[in-house]
Amino acid sequence: MLIAENIAKIEERIQKACAVSGRKREEITLMGVSKFHPIEFVEEAWQGGIRCFGESRVREGAEKFEGFREGRSGAELHLIGTLQRNKAKTAAVAFDCIQSLDRENLIGELAKCAGGKVLPVLLELHTGEESKSGFVGLDELFSAAELALGFSSLRPRGLMTMAPFTADTERIRASFRLLAKAQKELERRFPPAENWSCLSMGMSGDFEIAIQEGATLLRIGSAIFGERL
Ligand SMILES: *Cc1c(COP(=O)(O)O)cnc(C)c1O
């Protein structure tokens, strides 16, 4: 089982990075990003110990995971890709967390669509030049945080970002540091700190740096499932 082997290798690297940076392994969730891969791969990752899954498209994620979480205690599906307003209802029903909350007009729409459930959300911050999505700067972020906290159907859980795609590790690190700093500011302005405890950062190419900078949720696709077709 190649996927289980991949997971074991990543697990080893996570533990090494934790040891190097004085972090506890239990603070960090390893998400399997299964976009463009079939449900059979998801099954294998589940067997390999992954409980949290990420999909970047609403319809693909909703269809693939239909029924998957029934009887699988602890299974979670998060949306990590851009959400169109007209898919907010589908997303609110099919996903356990929306990590890609990146515009104010999406906040009200999602809140309206939550349909009786309290939907965990992460605010996405733009921290690297190449990425197109996310709130830009702390002022925008604070304003979004205040808005999201005003809806009882949404539960802010923390922040998400994508570092720039570059070989320059210092730029990647700067991007993660910006997210960690934004988290500290949010904790101060909008307590309690639990609202902001999740730092979703780090992908296949940069998760060790993310761990060093405080990540609590790693979004790993290709290093678990192989290259996407
Ligand atoms: C695809 C994707 C990932 C996973 O990327 P890999 O480099 O394959 O690990 C993580 N986060 C987001 C937002 C993605 O779109």
PDB file of C-alpha atoms in Angstrom, residues 79-173:
ATOM      1  CA  LEU A  79     -13.009  22.931   1.871  1.00  0.00           C
ATOM      2  CA  ILE A  80      -9.621  24.466   1.031  1.00  0.00           C
ATOM      3  CA  GLY A  81     -10.286  25.998  -2.400  1.00  0.00           C
ATOM      4  CA  THR A  82     -12.042  29.159  -3.509  1.00  0.00           C
ATOM      5  CA  LEU A  83     -15.753  29.137  -2.783  1.00  0.00           C
ATOM      6  CA  GLN A  84     -18.233  30.765  -5.166  1.00  0.00           C
ATOM      7  CA  ARG A  85     -21.201  32.367  -3.434  1.00  0.00           C
ATOM      8  CA  ASN A  86     -23.678  30.310  -5.446  1.00  0.00           C
ATOM      9  CA  LYS A  87     -22.150  27.132  -3.983  1.00  0.00           C
ATOM     10  CA  ALA A  88     -22.233  28.327  -0.378  1.00  0.00           C
ATOM     11  CA  LYS A  89     -25.302  26.237   0.453  1.00  0.00           C
ATOM     12  CA  THR A  90     -23.828  23.012  -0.938  1.00  0.00           C
ATOM     13  CA  ALA A  91     -20.530  23.739   0.806  1.00  0.00           C
ATOM     14  CA  ALA A  92     -22.163  24.469   4.171  1.00  0.00           C
ATOM     15  CA  VAL A  93     -24.015  21.159   4.036  1.00  0.00           C
ATOM     16  CA  ALA A  94     -21.259  18.907   2.662  1.00  0.00           C
ATOM     17  CA  PHE A  95     -18.175  20.196   4.506  1.00  0.00           C
ATOM     18  CA  ASP A  96     -17.230  20.181   8.186  1.00  0.00           C
ATOM     19  CA  CYS A  97     -15.090  23.284   7.920  1.00  0.00           C
ATOM     20  CA  ILE A  98     -14.569  26.024   5.341  1.00  0.00           C
ATOM     21  CA  GLN A  99     -10.881  26.974   5.403  1.00  0.00           C
ATOM     22  CA  SER A 100     -11.020  29.281   2.388  1.00  0.00           C
ATOM     23  CA  LEU A 101     -13.166  32.094   3.749  1.00  0.00           C
ATOM     24  CA  ASP A 102     -11.482  34.895   1.846  1.00  0.00           C
ATOM     25  CA  ARG A 103     -14.035  37.671   1.194  1.00  0.00           C
ATOM     26  CA  GLU A 104     -16.521  39.536   3.318  1.00  0.00           C
ATOM     27  CA  ASN A 105     -19.515  38.909   1.073  1.00  0.00           C
ATOM     28  CA  LEU A 106     -18.975  35.182   1.524  1.00  0.00           C
ATOM     29  CA  ILE A 107     -19.314  35.449   5.302  1.00  0.00           C
ATOM     30  CA  GLY A 108     -22.943  36.578   5.320  1.00  0.00           C
ATOM     31  CA  GLU A 109     -23.819  34.134   2.568  1.00  0.00           C
ATOM     32  CA  LEU A 110     -22.321  31.160   4.427  1.00  0.00           C
ATOM     33  CA  ALA A 111     -23.949  32.214   7.688  1.00  0.00           C
ATOM     34  CA  LYS A 112     -27.325  32.306   5.946  1.00  0.00           C
ATOM     35  CA  CYS A 113     -26.744  28.876   4.368  1.00  0.00           C
ATOM     36  CA  ALA A 114     -25.509  27.045   7.462  1.00  0.00           C
ATOM     37  CA  GLY A 115     -29.048  25.750   7.975  1.00  0.00           C
ATOM     38  CA  GLY A 116     -29.087  25.106  11.710  1.00  0.00           C
ATOM     39  CA  LYS A 117     -25.537  23.853  12.020  1.00  0.00           C
ATOM     40  CA  VAL A 118     -22.682  25.825  13.488  1.00  0.00           C
ATOM     41  CA  LEU A 119     -20.099  25.852  10.743  1.00  0.00           C
ATOM     42  CA  PRO A 120     -16.407  26.064  11.675  1.00  0.00           C
ATOM     43  CA  VAL A 121     -14.487  28.458   9.426  1.00  0.00           C
ATOM     44  CA  LEU A 122     -10.921  29.646   8.975  1.00  0.00           C
ATOM     45  CA  LEU A 123     -10.115  33.068   7.584  1.00  0.00           C
ATOM     46  CA  GLU A 124      -7.670  32.919   4.716  1.00  0.00           C
ATOM     47  CA  LEU A 125      -4.906  35.499   4.786  1.00  0.00           C
ATOM     48  CA  HIS A 126      -2.959  36.533   1.728  1.00  0.00           C
ATOM     49  CA  THR A 127       0.688  36.238   2.760  1.00  0.00           C
ATOM     50  CA  GLY A 128       2.629  35.563  -0.445  1.00  0.00           C
ATOM     51  CA  GLU A 129       2.837  37.462  -3.691  1.00  0.00           C
ATOM     52  CA  GLU A 130       1.822  34.669  -6.059  1.00  0.00           C
ATOM     53  CA  SER A 131      -1.300  33.575  -4.262  1.00  0.00           C
ATOM     54  CA  LYS A 132      -4.437  35.293  -5.470  1.00  0.00           C
ATOM     55  CA  SER A 133      -6.791  34.585  -2.628  1.00  0.00           C
ATOM     56  CA  GLY A 134      -7.135  35.681   0.957  1.00  0.00           C
ATOM     57  CA  PHE A 135      -7.765  38.841   2.938  1.00  0.00           C
ATOM     58  CA  VAL A 136      -5.080  41.416   2.338  1.00  0.00           C
ATOM     59  CA  GLY A 137      -3.533  42.909   5.454  1.00  0.00           C
ATOM     60  CA  LEU A 138      -4.573  42.967   9.094  1.00  0.00           C
ATOM     61  CA  ASP A 139      -7.265  45.635   8.737  1.00  0.00           C
ATOM     62  CA  GLU A 140      -9.212  43.516   6.271  1.00  0.00           C
ATOM     63  CA  LEU A 141      -8.671  40.484   8.461  1.00  0.00           C
ATOM     64  CA  PHE A 142      -9.930  42.193  11.618  1.00  0.00           C
ATOM     65  CA  SER A 143     -12.982  43.478   9.847  1.00  0.00           C
ATOM     66  CA  ALA A 144     -13.750  39.969   8.545  1.00  0.00           C
ATOM     67  CA  ALA A 145     -13.156  38.498  12.006  1.00  0.00           C
ATOM     68  CA  GLU A 146     -15.598  40.921  13.579  1.00  0.00           C
ATOM     69  CA  LEU A 147     -18.193  40.185  10.941  1.00  0.00           C
ATOM     70  CA  ALA A 148     -17.809  36.394  11.244  1.00  0.00           C
ATOM     71  CA  LEU A 149     -18.024  36.516  15.052  1.00  0.00           C
ATOM     72  CA  GLY A 150     -21.340  38.325  14.714  1.00  0.00           C
ATOM     73  CA  PHE A 151     -23.046  35.270  13.193  1.00  0.00           C
ATOM     74  CA  SER A 152     -24.063  32.505  15.607  1.00  0.00           C
ATOM     75  CA  SER A 153     -24.053  29.998  12.734  1.00  0.00           C
ATOM     76  CA  LEU A 154     -20.328  30.472  12.080  1.00  0.00           C
ATOM     77  CA  ARG A 155     -17.532  29.466  14.425  1.00  0.00           C
ATOM     78  CA  PRO A 156     -14.144  31.009  13.641  1.00  0.00           C
ATOM     79  CA  ARG A 157     -11.400  28.519  14.411  1.00  0.00           C
ATOM     80  CA  GLY A 158      -8.271  30.138  13.065  1.00  0.00           C
ATOM     81  CA  LEU A 159      -6.369  31.087   9.961  1.00  0.00           C
ATOM     82  CA  MET A 160      -5.250  29.556   6.690  1.00  0.00           C
ATOM     83  CA  THR A 161      -2.630  30.589   4.162  1.00  0.00           C
ATOM     84  CA  MET A 162      -0.665  29.377   1.165  1.00  0.00           C
ATOM     85  CA  ALA A 163       3.001  30.302   0.990  1.00  0.00           C
ATOM     86  CA  PRO A 164       4.403  31.449  -2.369  1.00  0.00           C
ATOM     87  CA  PHE A 165       5.545  28.701  -4.738  1.00  0.00           C
ATOM     88  CA  THR A 166       9.266  29.350  -4.630  1.00  0.00           C
ATOM     89  CA  ALA A 167      12.529  27.644  -3.771  1.00  0.00           C
ATOM     90  CA  ASP A 168      13.354  30.604  -1.545  1.00  0.00           C
ATOM     91  CA  THR A 169      12.710  29.158   1.912  1.00  0.00           C
ATOM     92  CA  GLU A 170      13.069  32.534   3.594  1.00  0.00           C
ATOM     93  CA  ARG A 171      10.121  33.892   1.630  1.00  0.00           C
ATOM     94  CA  ILE A 172       8.106  30.818   2.557  1.00  0.00           C
ATOM     95  CA  ARG A 173       9.046  31.259   6.202  1.00  0.00           C
TER      96      ARG A 173
END
